[in-house]
PDB file of C-alpha atoms in Angstrom:
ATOM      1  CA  UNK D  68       0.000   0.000   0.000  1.00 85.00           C
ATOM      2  CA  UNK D  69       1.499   3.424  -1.039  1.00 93.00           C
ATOM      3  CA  UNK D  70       1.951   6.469   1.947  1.00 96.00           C
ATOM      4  CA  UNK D  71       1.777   9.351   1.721  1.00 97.00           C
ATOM      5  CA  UNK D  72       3.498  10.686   5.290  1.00 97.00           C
ATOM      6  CA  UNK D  73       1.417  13.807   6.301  1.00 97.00           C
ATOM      7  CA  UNK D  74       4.118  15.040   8.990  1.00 96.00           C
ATOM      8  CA  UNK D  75       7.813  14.715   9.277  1.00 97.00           C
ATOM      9  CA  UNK D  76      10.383  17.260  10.619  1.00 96.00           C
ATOM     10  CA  UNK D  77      13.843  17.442   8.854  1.00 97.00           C
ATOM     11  CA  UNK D  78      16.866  19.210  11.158  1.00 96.00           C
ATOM     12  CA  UNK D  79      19.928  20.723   9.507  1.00 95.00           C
ATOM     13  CA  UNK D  80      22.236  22.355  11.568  1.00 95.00           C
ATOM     14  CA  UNK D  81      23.271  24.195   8.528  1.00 95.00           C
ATOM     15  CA  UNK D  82      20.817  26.443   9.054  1.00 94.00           C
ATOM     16  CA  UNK D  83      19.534  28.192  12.010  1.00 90.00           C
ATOM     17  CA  UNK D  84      17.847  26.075  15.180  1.00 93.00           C
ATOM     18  CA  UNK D  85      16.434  27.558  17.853  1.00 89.00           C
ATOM     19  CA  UNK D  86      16.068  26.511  21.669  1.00 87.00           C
ATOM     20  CA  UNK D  87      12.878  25.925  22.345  1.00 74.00           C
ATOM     21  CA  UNK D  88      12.042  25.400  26.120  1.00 75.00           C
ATOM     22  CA  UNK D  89      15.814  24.183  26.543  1.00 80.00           C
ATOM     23  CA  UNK D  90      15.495  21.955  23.805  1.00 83.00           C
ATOM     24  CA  UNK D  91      17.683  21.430  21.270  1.00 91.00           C
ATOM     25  CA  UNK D  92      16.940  18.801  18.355  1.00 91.00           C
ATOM     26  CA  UNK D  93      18.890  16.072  16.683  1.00 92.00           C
ATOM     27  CA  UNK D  94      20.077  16.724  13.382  1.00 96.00           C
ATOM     28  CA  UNK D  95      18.080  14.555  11.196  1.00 96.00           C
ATOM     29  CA  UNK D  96      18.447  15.201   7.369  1.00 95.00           C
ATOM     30  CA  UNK D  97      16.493  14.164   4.020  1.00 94.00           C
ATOM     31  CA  UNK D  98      19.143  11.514   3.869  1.00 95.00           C
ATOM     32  CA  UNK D  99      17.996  10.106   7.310  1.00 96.00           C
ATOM     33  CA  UNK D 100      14.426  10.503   7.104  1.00 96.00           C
ATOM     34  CA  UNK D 101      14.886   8.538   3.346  1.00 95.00           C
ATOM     35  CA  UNK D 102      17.097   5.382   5.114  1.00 95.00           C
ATOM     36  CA  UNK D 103      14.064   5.579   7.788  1.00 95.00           C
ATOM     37  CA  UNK D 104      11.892   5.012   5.278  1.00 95.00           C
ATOM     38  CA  UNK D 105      13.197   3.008   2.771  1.00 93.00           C
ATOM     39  CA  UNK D 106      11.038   0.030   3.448  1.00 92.00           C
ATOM     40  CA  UNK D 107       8.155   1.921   3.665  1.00 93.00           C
ATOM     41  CA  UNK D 108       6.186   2.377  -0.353  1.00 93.00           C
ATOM     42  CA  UNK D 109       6.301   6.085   0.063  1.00 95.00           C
ATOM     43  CA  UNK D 110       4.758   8.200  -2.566  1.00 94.00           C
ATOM     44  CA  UNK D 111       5.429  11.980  -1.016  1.00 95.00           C
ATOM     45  CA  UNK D 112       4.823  13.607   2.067  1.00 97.00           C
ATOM     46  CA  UNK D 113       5.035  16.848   3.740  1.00 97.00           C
ATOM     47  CA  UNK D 114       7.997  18.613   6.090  1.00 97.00           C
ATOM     48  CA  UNK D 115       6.784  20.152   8.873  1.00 96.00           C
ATOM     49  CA  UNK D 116       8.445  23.068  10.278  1.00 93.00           C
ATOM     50  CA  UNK D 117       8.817  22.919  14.371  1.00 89.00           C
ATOM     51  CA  UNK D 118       9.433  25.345  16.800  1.00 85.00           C
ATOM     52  CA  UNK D 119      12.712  24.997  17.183  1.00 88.00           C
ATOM     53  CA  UNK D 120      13.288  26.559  13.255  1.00 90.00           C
ATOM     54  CA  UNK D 121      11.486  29.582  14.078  1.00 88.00           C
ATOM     55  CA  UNK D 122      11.244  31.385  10.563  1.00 92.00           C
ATOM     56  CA  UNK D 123      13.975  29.908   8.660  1.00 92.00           C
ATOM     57  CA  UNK D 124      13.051  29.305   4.989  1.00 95.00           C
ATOM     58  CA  UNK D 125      16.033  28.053   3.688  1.00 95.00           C
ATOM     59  CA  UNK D 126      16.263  24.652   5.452  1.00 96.00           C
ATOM     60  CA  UNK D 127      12.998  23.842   4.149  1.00 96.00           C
ATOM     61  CA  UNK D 128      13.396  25.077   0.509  1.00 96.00           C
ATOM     62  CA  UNK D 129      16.553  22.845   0.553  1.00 96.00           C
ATOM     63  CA  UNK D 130      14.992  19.890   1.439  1.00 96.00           C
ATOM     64  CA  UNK D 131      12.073  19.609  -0.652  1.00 96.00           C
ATOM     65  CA  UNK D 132      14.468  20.689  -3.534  1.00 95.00           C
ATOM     66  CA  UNK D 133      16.202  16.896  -2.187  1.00 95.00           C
ATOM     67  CA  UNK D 134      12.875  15.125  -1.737  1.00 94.00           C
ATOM     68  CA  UNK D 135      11.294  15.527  -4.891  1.00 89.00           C
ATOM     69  CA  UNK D 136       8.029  16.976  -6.520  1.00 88.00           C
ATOM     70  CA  UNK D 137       5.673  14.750  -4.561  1.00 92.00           C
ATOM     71  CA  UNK D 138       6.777  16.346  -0.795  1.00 96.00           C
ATOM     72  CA  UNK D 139       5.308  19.465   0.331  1.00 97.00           C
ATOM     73  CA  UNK D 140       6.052  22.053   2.703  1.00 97.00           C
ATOM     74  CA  UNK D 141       4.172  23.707   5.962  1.00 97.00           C
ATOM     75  CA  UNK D 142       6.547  26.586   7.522  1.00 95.00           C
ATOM     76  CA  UNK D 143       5.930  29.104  10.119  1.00 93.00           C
ATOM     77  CA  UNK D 144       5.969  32.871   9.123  1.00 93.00           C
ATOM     78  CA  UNK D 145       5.240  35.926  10.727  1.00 90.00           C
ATOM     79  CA  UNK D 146       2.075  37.878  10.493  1.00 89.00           C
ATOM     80  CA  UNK D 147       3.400  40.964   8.292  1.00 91.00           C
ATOM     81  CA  UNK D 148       5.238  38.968   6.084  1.00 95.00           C
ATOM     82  CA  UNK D 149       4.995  40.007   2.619  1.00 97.00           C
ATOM     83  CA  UNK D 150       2.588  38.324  -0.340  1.00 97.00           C
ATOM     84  CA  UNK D 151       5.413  38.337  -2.339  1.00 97.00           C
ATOM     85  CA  UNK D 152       7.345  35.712   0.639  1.00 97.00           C
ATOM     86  CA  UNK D 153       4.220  34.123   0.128  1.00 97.00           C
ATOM     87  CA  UNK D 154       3.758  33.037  -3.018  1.00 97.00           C
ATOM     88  CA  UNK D 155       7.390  32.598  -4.029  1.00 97.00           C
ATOM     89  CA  UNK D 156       7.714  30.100  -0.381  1.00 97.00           C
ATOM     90  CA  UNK D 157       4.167  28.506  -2.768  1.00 96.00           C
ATOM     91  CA  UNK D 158       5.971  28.110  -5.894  1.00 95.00           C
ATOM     92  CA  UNK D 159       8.516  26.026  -3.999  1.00 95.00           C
ATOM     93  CA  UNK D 160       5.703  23.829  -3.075  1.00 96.00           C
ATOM     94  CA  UNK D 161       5.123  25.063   0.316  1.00 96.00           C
ATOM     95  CA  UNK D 162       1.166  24.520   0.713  1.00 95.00           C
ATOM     96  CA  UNK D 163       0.417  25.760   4.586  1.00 96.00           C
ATOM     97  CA  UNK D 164       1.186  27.931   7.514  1.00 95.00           C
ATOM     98  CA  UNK D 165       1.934  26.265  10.862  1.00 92.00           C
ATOM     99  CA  UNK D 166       0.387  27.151  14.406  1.00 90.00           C
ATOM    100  CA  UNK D 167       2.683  25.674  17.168  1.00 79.00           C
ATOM    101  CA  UNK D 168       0.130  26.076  20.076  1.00 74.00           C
ATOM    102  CA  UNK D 169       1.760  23.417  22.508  1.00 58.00           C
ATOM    103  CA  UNK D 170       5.424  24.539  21.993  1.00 55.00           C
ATOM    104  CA  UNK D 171       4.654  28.178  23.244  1.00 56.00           C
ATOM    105  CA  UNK D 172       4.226  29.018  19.506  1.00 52.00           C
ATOM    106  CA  UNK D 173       4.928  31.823  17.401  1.00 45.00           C
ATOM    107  CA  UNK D 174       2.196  34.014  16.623  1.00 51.00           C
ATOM    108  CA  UNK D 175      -0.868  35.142  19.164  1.00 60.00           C
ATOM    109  CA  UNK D 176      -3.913  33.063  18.529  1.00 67.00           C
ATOM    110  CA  UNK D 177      -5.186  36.620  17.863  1.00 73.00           C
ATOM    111  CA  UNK D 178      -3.783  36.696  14.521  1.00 83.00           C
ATOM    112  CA  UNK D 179      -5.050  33.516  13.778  1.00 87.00           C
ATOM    113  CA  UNK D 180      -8.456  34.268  11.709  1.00 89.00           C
ATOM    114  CA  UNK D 181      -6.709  36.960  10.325  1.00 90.00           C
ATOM    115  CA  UNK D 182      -3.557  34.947   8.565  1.00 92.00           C
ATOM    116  CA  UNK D 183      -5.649  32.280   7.937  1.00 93.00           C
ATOM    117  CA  UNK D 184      -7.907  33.704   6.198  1.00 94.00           C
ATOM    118  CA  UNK D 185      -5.239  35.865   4.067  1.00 95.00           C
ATOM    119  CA  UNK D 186      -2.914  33.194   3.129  1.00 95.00           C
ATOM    120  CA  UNK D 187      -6.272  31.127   1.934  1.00 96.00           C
ATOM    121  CA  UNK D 188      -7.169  34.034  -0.489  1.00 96.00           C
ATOM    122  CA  UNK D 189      -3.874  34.888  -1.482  1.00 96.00           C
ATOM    123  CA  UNK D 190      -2.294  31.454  -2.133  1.00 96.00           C
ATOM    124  CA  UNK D 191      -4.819  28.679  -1.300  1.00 95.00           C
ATOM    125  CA  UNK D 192      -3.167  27.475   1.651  1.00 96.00           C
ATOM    126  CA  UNK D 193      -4.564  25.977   4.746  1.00 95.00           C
ATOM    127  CA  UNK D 194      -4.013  26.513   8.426  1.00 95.00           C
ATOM    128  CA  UNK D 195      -2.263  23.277  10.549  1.00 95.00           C
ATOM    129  CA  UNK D 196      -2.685  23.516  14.212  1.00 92.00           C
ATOM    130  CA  UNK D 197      -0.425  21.922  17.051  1.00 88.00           C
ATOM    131  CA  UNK D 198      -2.029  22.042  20.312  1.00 87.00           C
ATOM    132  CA  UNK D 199      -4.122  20.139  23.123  1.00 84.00           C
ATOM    133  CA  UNK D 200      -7.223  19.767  22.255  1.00 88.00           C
ATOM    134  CA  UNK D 201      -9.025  20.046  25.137  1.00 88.00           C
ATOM    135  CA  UNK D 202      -7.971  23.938  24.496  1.00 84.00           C
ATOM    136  CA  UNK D 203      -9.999  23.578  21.536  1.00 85.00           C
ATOM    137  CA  UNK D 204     -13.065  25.455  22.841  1.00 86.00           C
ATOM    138  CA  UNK D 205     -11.450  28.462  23.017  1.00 82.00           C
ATOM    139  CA  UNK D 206     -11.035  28.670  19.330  1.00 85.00           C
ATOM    140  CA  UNK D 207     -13.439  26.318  18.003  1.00 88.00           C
ATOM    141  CA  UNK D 208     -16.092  29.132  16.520  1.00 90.00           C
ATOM    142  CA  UNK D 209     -13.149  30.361  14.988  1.00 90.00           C
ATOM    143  CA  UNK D 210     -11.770  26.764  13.270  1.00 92.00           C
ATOM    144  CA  UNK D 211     -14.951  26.944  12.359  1.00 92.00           C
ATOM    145  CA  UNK D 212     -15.227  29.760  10.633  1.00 92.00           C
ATOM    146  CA  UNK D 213     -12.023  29.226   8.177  1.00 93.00           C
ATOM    147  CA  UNK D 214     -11.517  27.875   4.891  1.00 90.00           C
ATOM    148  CA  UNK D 215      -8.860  24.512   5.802  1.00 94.00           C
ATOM    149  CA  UNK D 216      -7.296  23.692   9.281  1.00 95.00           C
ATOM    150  CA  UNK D 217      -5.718  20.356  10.167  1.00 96.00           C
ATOM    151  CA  UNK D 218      -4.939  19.439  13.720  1.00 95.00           C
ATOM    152  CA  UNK D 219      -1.540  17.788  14.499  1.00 93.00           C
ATOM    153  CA  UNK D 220      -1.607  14.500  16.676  1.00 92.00           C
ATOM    154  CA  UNK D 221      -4.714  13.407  17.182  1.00 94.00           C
ATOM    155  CA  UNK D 222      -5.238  16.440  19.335  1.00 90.00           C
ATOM    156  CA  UNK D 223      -3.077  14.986  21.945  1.00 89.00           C
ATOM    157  CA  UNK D 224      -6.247  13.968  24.214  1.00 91.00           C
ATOM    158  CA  UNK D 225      -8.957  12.228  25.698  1.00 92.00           C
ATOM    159  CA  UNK D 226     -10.542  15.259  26.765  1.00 91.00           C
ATOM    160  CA  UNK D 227     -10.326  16.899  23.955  1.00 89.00           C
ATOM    161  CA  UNK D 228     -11.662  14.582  21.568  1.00 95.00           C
ATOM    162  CA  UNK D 229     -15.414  15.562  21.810  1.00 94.00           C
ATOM    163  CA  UNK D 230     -14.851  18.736  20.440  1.00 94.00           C
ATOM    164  CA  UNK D 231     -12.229  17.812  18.102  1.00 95.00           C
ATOM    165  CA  UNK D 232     -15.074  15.365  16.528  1.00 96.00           C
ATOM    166  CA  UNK D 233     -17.192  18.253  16.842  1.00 95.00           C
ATOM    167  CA  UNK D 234     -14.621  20.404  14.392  1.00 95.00           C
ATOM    168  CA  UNK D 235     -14.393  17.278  11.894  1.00 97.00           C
ATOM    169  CA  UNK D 236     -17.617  17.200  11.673  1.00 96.00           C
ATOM    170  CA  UNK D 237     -17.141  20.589  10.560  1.00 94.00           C
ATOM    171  CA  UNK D 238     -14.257  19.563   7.857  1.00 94.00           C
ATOM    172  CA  UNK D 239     -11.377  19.924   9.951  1.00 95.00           C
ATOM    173  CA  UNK D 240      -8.539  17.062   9.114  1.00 97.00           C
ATOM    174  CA  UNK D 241      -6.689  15.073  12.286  1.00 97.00           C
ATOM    175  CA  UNK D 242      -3.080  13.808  11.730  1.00 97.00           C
ATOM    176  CA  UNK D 243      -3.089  10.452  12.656  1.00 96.00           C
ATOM    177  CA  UNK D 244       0.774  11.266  13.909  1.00 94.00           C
ATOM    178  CA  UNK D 245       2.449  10.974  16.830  1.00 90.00           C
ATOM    179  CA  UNK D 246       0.669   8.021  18.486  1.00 92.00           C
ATOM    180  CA  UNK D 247       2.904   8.037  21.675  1.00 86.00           C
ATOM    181  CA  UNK D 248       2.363  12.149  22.472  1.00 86.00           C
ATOM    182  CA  UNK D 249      -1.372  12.080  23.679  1.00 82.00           C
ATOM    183  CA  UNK D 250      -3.024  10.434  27.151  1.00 87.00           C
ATOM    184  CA  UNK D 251      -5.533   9.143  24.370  1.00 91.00           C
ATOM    185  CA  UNK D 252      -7.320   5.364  23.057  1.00 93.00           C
ATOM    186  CA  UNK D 253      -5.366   5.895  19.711  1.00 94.00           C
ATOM    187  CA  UNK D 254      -7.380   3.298  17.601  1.00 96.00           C
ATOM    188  CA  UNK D 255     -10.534   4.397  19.466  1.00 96.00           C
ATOM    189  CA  UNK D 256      -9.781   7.907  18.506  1.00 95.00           C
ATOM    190  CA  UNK D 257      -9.090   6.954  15.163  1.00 97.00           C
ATOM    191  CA  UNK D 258     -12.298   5.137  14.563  1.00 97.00           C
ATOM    192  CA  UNK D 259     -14.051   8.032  16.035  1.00 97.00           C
ATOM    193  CA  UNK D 260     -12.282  10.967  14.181  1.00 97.00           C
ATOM    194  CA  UNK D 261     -13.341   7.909  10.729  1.00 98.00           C
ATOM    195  CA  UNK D 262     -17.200   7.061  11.183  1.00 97.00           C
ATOM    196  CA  UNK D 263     -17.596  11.364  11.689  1.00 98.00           C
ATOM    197  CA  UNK D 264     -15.575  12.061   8.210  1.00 97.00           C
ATOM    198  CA  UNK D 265     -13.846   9.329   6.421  1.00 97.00           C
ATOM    199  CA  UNK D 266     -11.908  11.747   4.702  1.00 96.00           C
ATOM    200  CA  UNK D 267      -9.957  13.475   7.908  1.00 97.00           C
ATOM    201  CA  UNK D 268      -7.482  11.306   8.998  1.00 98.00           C
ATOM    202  CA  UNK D 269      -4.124  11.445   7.279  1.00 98.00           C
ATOM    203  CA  UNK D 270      -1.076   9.420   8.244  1.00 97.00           C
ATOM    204  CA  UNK D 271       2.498  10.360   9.134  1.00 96.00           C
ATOM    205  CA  UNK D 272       5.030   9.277  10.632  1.00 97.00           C
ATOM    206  CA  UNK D 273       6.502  12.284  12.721  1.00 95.00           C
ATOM    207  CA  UNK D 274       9.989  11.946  11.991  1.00 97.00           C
ATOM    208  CA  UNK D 275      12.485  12.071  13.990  1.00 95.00           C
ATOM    209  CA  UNK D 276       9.737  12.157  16.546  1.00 89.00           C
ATOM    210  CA  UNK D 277      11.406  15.031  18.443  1.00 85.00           C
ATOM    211  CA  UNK D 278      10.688  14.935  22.427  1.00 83.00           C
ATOM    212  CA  UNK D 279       7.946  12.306  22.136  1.00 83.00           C
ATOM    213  CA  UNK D 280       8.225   9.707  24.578  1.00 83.00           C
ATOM    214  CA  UNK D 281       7.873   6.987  22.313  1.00 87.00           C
ATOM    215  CA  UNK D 282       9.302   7.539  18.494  1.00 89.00           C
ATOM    216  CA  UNK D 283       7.576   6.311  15.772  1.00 92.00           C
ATOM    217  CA  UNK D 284       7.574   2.654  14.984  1.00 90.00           C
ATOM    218  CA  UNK D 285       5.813   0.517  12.317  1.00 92.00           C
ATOM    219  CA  UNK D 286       3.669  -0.910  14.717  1.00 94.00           C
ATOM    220  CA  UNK D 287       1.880   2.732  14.367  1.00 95.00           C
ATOM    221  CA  UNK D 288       1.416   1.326  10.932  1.00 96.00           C
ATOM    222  CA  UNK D 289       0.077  -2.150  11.878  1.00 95.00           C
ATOM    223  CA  UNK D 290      -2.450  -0.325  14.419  1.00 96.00           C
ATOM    224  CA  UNK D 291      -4.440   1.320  11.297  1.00 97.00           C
ATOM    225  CA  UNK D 292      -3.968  -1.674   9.591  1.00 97.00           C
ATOM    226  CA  UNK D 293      -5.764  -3.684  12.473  1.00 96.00           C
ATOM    227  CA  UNK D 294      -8.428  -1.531  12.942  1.00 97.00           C
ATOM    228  CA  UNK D 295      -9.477  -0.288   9.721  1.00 97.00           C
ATOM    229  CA  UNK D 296     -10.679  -2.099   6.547  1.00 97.00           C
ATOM    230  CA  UNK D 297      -8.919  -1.837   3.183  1.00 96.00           C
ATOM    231  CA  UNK D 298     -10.251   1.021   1.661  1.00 97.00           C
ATOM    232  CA  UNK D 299     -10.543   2.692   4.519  1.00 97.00           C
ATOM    233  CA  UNK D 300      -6.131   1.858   5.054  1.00 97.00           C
ATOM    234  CA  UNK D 301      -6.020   3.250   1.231  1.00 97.00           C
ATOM    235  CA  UNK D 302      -7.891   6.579   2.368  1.00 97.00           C
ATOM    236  CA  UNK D 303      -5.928   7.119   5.741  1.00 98.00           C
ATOM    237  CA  UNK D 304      -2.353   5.868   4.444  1.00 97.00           C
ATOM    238  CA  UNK D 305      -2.490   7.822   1.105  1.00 97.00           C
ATOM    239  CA  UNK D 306      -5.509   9.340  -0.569  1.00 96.00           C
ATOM    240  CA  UNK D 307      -6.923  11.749   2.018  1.00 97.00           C
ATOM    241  CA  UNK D 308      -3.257  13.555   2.495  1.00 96.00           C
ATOM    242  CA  UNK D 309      -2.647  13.475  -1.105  1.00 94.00           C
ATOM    243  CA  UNK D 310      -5.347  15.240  -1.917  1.00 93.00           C
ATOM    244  CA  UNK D 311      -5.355  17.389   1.111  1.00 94.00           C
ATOM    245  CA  UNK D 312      -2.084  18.852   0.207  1.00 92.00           C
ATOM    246  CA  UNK D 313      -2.251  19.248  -3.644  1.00 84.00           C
ATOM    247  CA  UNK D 314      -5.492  21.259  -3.329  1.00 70.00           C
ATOM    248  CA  UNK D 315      -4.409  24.355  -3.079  1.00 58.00           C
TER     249      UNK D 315
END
């Protein structure tokens, strides 16, 4: 079956890393993340820019230029940056703005109808979310409200989940990422987040899996497997993603 991974993180000490809570990452290059997954059948994927990378560009331009046409891009960028940033960071096939919520993040949650909503008009992006989603009813009205938002990692919890199901019922998309982050039932979540929108859940494999307390393995892989039919495996593993990040 062919994957498309939905969130990895590439680290390249080339370029500028930033602390983030006393954190430092490990490097972890295309040329890592590729031996990682050289037994898997990908077919693209996106890089995910963390908190740690602040506003750098460059590392990210680099490695999709490495990866190939099929990977995409989702960066951080600050509010006033210009529409020309914008749609050059597009032509490089960066598709989406990140909001890193749990990590302290980067920009207000003020600004965050406001850029959404721009970077949707001006270049057809969509918004991707990292937080705790039982913080979720703070903002849900405004989720609601915007063109495309994904949610990183399930949403991290139990308590969160009934209003996370309440957003993808809305059309919100769930990362099915990061399986050993959240104080969740990960296949009970999953089948959830599936029976409200078959379309939502998108796989990934969280590379390097940076301060999770357990990395990614392919038993992540043999959980959807076990609890999902075939088509259903197709959708999470490949087709939802795929078409998630080339409509734009």
């Amino acid at each position: 079956m062919k994957l498309f991974d939905s969130h990895f993180h590439i680290i390249d000490y080339k370029y500028h890393i930033i602390e983030n809570e006393g954190y430092l990452p490990p490097n972890y290059s295309f040329q890592d993340y590729k031996k990682d997954t050289k037994n898997l059948n990908l077919a693209g994927g996106t890089v995910v820019s963390g908190s740690f990378q602040g506003f750098d560009q460059q590392y990210l331009i680099h490695a999709l230029s490495k990866l190939g046409k099929n990977f995409y891009g989702v960066t951080q960028l600050p509010i006033d940056v210009s529409n020309q940033e914008i749609l050059s960071l597009k032509q490089k096939r960066v598709t989406a703005v990140r909001f890193n919520i749990q990590r302290g993040g980067i920009e207000s949650l003020k600004n965050l109808r406001y850029f959404s909503e721009r970077i949707y008009e001006l270049a057809g992006w969509h918004t991707e979310i990292y937080l705790n989603a039982k913080t979720l009813t703070q903002i849900k009205d405004t989720l609601k409200s915007l063109p495309r938002v994904s949610i990183d990692h399930l949403g991290l919890s139990k308590e969160g989940l009934p209003t996370l199901l309440d957003l993808v019922d809305h059309g919100i998309h769930v990362k099915a990422t990061g399986f050993g982050r959240g104080d969740l039932d990960v296949a009970d979540a999953m089948k959830q987040i599936h029976n409200v929108n078959p379309e939502a859940l998108m796989f990934g494999t969280d590379l390097p899996s940076t301060r999770s307390p357990r990395p990614f393995s392919k038993k992540d892989i043999q959980l959807i497997q076990e609890t999902f039919d075939d088509q259903a495996c197709e959708n999470i593993f490949y087709r939802n993603a795929l078409n998630w990040y080339q409509k734009r």
